[in-house]
mmCIF file of C-alpha atoms and ligand atoms in Angstrom:
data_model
loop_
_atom_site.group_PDB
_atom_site.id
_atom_site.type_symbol
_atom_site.label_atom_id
_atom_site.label_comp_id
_atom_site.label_asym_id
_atom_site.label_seq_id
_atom_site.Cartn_x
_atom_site.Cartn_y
_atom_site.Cartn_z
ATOM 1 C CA UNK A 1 -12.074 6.131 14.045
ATOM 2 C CA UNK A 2 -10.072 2.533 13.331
ATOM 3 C CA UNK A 3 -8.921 1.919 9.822
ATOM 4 C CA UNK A 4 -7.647 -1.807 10.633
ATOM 5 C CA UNK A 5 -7.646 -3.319 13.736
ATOM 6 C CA UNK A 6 -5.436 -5.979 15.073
ATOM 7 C CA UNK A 7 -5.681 -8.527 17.818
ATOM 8 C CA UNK A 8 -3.461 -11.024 18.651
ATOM 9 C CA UNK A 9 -2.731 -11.995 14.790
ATOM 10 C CA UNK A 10 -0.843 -14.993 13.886
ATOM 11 C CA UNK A 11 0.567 -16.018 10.522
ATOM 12 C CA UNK A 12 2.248 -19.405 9.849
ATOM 13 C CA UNK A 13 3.015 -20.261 6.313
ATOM 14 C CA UNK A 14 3.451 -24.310 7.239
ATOM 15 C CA UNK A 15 2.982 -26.516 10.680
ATOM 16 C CA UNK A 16 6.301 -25.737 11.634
ATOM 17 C CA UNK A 17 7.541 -23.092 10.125
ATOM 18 C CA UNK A 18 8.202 -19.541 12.478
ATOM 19 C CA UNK A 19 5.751 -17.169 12.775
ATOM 20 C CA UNK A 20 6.004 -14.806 9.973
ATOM 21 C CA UNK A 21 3.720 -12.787 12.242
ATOM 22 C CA UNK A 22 3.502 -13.203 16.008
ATOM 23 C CA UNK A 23 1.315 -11.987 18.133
ATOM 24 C CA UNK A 24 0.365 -8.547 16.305
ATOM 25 C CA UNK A 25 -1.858 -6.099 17.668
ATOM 26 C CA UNK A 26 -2.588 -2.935 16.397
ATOM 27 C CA UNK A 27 -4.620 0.129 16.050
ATOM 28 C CA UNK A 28 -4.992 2.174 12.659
ATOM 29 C CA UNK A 29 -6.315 5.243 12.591
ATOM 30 C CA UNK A 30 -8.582 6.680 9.630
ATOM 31 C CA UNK A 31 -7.319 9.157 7.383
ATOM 32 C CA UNK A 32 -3.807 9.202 8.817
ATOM 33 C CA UNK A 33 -0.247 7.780 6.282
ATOM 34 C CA UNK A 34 1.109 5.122 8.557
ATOM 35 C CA UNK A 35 4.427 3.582 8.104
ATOM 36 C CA UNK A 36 5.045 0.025 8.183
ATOM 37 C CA UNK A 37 8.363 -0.521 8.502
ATOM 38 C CA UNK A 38 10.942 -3.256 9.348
ATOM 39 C CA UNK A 39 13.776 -5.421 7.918
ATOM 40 C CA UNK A 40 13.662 -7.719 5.354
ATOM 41 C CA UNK A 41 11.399 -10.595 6.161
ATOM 42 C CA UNK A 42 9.535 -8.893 9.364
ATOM 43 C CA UNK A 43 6.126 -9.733 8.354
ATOM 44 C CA UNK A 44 5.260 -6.115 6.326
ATOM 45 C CA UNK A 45 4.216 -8.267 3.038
ATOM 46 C CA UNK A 46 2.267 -10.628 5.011
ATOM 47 C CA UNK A 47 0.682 -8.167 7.155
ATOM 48 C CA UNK A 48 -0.568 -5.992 3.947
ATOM 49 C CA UNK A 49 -1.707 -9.356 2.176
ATOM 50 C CA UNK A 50 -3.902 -10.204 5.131
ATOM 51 C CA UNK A 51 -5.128 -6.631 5.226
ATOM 52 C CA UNK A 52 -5.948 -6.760 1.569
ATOM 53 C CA UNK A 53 -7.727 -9.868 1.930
ATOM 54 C CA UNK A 54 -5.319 -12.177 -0.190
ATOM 55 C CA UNK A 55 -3.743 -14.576 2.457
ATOM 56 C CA UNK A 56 -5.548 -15.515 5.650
ATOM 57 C CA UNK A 57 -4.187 -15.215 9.392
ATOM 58 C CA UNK A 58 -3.746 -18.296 10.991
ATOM 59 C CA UNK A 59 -5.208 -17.424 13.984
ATOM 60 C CA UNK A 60 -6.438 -13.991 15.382
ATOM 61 C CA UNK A 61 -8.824 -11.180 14.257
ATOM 62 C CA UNK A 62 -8.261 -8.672 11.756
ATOM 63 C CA UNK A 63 -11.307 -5.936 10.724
ATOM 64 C CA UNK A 64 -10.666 -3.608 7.774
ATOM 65 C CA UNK A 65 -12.936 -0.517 7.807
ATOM 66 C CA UNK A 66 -15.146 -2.030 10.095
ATOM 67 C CA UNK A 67 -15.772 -5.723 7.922
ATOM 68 C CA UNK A 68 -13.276 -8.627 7.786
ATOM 69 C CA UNK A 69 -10.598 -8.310 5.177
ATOM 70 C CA UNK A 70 -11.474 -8.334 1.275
ATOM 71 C CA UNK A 71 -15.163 -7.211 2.220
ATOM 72 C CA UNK A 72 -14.927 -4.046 1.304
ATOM 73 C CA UNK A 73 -12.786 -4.878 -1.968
ATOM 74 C CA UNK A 74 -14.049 -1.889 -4.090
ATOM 75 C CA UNK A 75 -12.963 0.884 -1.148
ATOM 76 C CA UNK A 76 -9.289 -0.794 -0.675
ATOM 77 C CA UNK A 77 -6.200 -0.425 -3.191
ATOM 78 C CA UNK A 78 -3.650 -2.902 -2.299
ATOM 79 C CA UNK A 79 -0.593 -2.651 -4.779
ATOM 80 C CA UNK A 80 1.951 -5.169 -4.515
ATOM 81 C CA UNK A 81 5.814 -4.661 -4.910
ATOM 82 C CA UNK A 82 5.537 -5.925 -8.625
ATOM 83 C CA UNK A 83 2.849 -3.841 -10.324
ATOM 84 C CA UNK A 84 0.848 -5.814 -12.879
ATOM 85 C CA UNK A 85 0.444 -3.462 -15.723
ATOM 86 C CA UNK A 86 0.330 -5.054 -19.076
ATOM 87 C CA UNK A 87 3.547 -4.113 -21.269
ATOM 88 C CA UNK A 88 1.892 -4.309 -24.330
ATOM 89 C CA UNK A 89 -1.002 -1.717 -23.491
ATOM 90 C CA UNK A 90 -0.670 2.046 -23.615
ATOM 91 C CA UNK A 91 -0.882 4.188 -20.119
ATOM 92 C CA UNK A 92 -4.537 5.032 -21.679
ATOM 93 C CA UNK A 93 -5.629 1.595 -22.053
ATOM 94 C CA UNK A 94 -4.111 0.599 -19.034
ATOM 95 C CA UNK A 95 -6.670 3.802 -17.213
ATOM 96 C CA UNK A 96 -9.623 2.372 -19.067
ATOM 97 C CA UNK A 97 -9.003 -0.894 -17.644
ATOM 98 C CA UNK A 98 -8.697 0.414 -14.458
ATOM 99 C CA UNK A 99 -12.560 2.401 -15.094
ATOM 100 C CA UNK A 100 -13.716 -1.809 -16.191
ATOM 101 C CA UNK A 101 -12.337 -3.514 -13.018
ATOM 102 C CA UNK A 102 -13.802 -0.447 -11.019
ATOM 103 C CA UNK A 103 -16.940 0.946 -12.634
ATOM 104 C CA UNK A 104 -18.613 2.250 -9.695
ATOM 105 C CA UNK A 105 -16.147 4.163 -8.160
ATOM 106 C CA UNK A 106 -14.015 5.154 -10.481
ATOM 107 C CA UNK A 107 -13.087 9.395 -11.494
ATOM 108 C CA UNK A 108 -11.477 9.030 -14.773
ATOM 109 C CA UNK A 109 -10.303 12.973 -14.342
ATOM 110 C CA UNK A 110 -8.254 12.034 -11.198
ATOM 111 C CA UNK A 111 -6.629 9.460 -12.668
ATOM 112 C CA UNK A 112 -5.593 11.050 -15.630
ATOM 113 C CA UNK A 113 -4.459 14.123 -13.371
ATOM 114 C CA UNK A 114 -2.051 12.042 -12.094
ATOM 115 C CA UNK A 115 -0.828 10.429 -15.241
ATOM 116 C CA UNK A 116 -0.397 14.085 -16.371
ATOM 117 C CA UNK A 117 1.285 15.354 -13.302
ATOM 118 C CA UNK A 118 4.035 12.872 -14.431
ATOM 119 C CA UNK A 119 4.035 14.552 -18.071
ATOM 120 C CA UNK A 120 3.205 11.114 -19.552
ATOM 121 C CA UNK A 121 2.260 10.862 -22.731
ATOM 122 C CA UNK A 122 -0.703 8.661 -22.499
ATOM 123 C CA UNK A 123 0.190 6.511 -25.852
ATOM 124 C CA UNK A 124 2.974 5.397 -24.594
ATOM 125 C CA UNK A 125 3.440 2.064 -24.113
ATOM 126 C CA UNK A 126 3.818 0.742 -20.341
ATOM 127 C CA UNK A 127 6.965 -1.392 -21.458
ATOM 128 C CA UNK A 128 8.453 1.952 -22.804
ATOM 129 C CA UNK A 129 8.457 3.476 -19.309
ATOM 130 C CA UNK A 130 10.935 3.603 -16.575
ATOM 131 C CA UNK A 131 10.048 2.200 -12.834
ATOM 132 C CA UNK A 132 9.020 5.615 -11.863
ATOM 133 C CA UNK A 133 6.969 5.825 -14.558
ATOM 134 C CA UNK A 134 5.501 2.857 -14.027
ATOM 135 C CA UNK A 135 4.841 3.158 -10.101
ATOM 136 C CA UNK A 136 2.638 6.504 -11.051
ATOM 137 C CA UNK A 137 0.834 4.765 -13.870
ATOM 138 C CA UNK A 138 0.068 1.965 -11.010
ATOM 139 C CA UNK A 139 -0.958 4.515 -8.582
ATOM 140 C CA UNK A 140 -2.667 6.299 -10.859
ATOM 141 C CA UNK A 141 -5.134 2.773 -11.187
ATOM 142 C CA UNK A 142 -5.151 2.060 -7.399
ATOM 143 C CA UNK A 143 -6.010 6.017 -6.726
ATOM 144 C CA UNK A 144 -8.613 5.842 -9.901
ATOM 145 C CA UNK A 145 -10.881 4.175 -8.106
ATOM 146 C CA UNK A 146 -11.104 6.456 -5.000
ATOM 147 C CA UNK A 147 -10.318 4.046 -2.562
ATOM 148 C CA UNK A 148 -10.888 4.779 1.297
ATOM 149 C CA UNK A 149 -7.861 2.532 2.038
ATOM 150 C CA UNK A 150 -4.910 2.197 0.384
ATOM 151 C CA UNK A 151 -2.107 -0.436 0.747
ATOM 152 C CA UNK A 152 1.224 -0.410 -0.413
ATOM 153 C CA UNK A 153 3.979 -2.493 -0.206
ATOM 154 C CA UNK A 154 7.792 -1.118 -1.145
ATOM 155 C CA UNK A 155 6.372 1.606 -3.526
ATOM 156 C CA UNK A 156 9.507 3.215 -3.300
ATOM 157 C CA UNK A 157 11.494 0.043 -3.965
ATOM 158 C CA UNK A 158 12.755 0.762 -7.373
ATOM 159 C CA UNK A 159 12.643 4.703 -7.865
ATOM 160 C CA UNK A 160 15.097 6.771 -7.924
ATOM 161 C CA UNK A 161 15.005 10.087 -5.311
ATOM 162 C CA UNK A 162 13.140 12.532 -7.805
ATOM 163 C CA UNK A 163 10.550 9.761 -8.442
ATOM 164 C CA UNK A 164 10.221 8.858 -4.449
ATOM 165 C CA UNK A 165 9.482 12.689 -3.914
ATOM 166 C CA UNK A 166 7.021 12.640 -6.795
ATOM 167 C CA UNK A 167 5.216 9.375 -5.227
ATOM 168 C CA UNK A 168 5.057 11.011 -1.859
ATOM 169 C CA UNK A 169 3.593 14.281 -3.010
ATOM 170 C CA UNK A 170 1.103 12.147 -5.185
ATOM 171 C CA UNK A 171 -0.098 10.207 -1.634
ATOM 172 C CA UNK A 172 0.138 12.908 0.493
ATOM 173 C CA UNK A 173 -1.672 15.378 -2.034
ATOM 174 C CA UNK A 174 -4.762 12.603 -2.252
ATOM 175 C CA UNK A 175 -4.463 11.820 1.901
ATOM 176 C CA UNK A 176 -5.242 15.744 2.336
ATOM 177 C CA UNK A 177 -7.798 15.735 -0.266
ATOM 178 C CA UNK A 178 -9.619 12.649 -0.134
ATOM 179 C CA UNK A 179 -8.935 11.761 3.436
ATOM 180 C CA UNK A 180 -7.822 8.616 1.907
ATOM 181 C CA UNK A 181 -5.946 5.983 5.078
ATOM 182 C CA UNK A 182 -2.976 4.723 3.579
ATOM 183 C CA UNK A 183 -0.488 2.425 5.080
ATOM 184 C CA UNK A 184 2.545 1.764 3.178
ATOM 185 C CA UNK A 185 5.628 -0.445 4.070
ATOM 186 C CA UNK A 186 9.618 0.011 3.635
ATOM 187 C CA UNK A 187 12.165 -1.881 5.145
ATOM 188 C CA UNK A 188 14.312 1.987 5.023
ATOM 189 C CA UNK A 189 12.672 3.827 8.299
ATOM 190 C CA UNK A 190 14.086 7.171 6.902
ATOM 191 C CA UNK A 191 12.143 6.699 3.784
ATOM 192 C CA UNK A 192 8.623 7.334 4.601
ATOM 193 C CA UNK A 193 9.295 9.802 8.206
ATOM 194 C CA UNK A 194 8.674 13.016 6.489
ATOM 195 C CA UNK A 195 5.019 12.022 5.077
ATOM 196 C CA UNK A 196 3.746 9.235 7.894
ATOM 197 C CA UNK A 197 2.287 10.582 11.040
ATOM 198 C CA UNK A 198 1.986 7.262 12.363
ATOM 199 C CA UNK A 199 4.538 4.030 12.961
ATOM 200 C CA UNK A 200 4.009 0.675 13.031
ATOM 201 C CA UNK A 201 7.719 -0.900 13.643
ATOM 202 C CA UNK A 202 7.692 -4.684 12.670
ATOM 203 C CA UNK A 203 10.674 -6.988 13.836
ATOM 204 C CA UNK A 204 10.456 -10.577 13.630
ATOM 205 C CA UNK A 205 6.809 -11.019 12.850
ATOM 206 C CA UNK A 206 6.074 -8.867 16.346
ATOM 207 C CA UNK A 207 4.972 -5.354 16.378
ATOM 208 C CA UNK A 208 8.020 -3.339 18.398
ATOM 209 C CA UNK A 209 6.670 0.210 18.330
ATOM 210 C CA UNK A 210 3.179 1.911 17.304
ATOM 211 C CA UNK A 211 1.508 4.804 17.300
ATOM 212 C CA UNK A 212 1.248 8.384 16.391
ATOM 213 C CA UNK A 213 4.942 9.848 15.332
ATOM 214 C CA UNK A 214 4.042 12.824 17.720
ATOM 215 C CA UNK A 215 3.342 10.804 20.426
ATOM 216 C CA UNK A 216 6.397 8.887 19.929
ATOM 217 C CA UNK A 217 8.407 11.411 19.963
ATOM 218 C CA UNK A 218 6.802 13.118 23.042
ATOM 219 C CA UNK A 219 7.393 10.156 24.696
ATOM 220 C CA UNK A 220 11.567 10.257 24.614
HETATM 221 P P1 ADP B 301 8.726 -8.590 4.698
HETATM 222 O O1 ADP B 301 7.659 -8.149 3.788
HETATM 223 O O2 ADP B 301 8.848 -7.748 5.936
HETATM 224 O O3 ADP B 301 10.052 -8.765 4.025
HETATM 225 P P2 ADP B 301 7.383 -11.143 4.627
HETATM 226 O O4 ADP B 301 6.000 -10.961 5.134
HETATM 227 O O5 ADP B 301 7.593 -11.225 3.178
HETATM 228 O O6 ADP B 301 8.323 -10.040 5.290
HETATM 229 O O7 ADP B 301 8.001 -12.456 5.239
HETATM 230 C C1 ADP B 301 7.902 -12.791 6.634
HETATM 231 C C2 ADP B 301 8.393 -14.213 6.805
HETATM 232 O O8 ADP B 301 7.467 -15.092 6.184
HETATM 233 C C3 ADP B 301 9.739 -14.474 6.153
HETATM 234 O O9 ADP B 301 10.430 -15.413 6.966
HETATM 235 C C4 ADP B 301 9.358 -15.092 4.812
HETATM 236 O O10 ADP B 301 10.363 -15.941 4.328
HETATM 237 C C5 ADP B 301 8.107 -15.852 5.171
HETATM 238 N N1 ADP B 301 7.178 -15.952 4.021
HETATM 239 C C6 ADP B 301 6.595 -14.910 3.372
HETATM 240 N N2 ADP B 301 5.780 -15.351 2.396
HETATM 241 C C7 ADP B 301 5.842 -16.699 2.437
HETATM 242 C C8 ADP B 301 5.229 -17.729 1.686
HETATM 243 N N3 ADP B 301 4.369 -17.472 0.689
HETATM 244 N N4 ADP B 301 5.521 -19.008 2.016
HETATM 245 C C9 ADP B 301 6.373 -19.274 3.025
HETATM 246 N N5 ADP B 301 6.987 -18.352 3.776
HETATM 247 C C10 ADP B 301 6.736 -17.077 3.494
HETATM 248 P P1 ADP B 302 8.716 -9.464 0.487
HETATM 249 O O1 ADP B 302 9.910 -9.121 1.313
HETATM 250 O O2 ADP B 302 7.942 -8.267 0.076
HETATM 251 O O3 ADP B 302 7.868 -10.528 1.056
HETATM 252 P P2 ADP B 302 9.998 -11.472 -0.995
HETATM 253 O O4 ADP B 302 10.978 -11.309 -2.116
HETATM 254 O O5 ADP B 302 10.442 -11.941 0.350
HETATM 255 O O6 ADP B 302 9.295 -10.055 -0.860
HETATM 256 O O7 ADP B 302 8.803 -12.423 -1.467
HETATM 257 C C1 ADP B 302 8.348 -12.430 -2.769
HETATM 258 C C2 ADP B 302 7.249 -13.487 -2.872
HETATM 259 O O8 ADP B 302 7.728 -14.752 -2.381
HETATM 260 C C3 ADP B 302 6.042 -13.169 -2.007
HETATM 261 O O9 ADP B 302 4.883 -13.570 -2.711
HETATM 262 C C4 ADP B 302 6.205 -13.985 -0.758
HETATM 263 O O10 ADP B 302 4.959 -14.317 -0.176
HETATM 264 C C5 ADP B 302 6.930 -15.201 -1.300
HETATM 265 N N1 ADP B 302 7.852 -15.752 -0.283
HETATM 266 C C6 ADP B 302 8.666 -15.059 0.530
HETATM 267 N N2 ADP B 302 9.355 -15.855 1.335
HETATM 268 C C7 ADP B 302 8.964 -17.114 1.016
HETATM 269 C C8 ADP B 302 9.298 -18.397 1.504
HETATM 270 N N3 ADP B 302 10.177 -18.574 2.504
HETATM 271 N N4 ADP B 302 8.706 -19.459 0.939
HETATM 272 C C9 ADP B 302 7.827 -19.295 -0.046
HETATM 273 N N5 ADP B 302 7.454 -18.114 -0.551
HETATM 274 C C10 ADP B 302 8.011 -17.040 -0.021
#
């Protein structure tokens, strides 16, 4: 079944500005990691916003498991390239905030499973912790809550190669698990090919490529 579907989706930030999205249409499929990738200023944030129900398409159709965007607000992690996590709280106050903003879905155990994969200690403070650090304490919130779609832009943006490894296992351990549809975005292509098995190639605010990586590659 369709995770998101796309038709004919147009973003304009002002009257006259270019399209910072163009024309998309697109098919994503449930339970799958799809890759959004493209260059800098391709239309990845603005695409993921719109999923997540934070910016509205100027003109088009979007539907996000099944309802229009932000319906479904409790089922959908969105986690923007800066990650909001209070400095001043510990990782454990930070998870118990996570179980207020989400107290019907949330599983307390998974989220501190993942906080412990990373060997955090949970009193440590979040403005003690390094970027890696902080992108699994994030995670750890957006997974928390069990979501059936998960958005992410740049999560790999400011780790370093032990801590992108770490993030992948983390999403791809809870895709095969939970079944969970995530769609995450990089402007590096390389960066997300071993764990995606589908591509959504962005360029200009148009979608270039799409589809399943095997198909794509069956098709060359
Ligand atoms: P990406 O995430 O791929 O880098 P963005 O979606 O951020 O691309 O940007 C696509 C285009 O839209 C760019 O030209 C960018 O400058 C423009 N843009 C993005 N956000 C805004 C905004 N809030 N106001 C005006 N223009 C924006
Ligand atoms: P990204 O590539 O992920 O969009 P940016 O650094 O381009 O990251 O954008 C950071 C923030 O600035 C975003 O909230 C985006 O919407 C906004 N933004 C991006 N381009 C513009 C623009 N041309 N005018 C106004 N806001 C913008």
């Amino acid at each position: 079944s369709t995770a998101i579907e796309a038709n004919g989706l147009v973003k304009r930030y002002g009257r006259r500005a270019a399209a910072a999205l163009d024309d998309c249409s697109f098919r994503l499929p449930t339970g799958r990691i799809s890759a959004l990738v493209g260059p800098n200023g391709a239309g990845k944030s603005t695409l993921l916003t719109i999923a997540a129900g934070l910016s509205r398409p100027t003109s088009g159709s979007i539907s996000v498991l099944g309802a229009a965007p932000g319906t479904h607000r409790a089922k959908v992690s969105y986690l923007a390239q800066s990650k909001p996590l209070y400095p001043q709280l510990s990782v454990a106050d930070t998870l118990k905030v996570g179980a207020a903003l989400n107290p019907e879905r949330w599983d307390a155990a998974y989220a501190s499973k993942i906080v412990e994969q990373g060997e955090l200690d949970p009193k440590a403070k979040i403005r003690s912790l390094s970027g890696g650090q902080r992108t699994r304490v994030a995670l750890a919130l957006a997974l928390g809550k069990r979501p059936e779609l998960m958005l992410l832009d740049e999560p790999m943006a400011d780790l370093d190669p032990l801590a992108r490894h770490e993030m992948m296992g983390t999403l791809m351990a809870d895709a095969a698990e939970h079944g969970t549809t995530v769609l995450m975005s990089s402007h590096i292509v390389t960066e997300l090919a071993d764990a995606c098995d589908h591509l959504l190639l962005l360029g200009g605010g148009r979608i270039r490529l799409g589809g399943g990586i095997d198909d794509l590659i069956g098709a060359h």
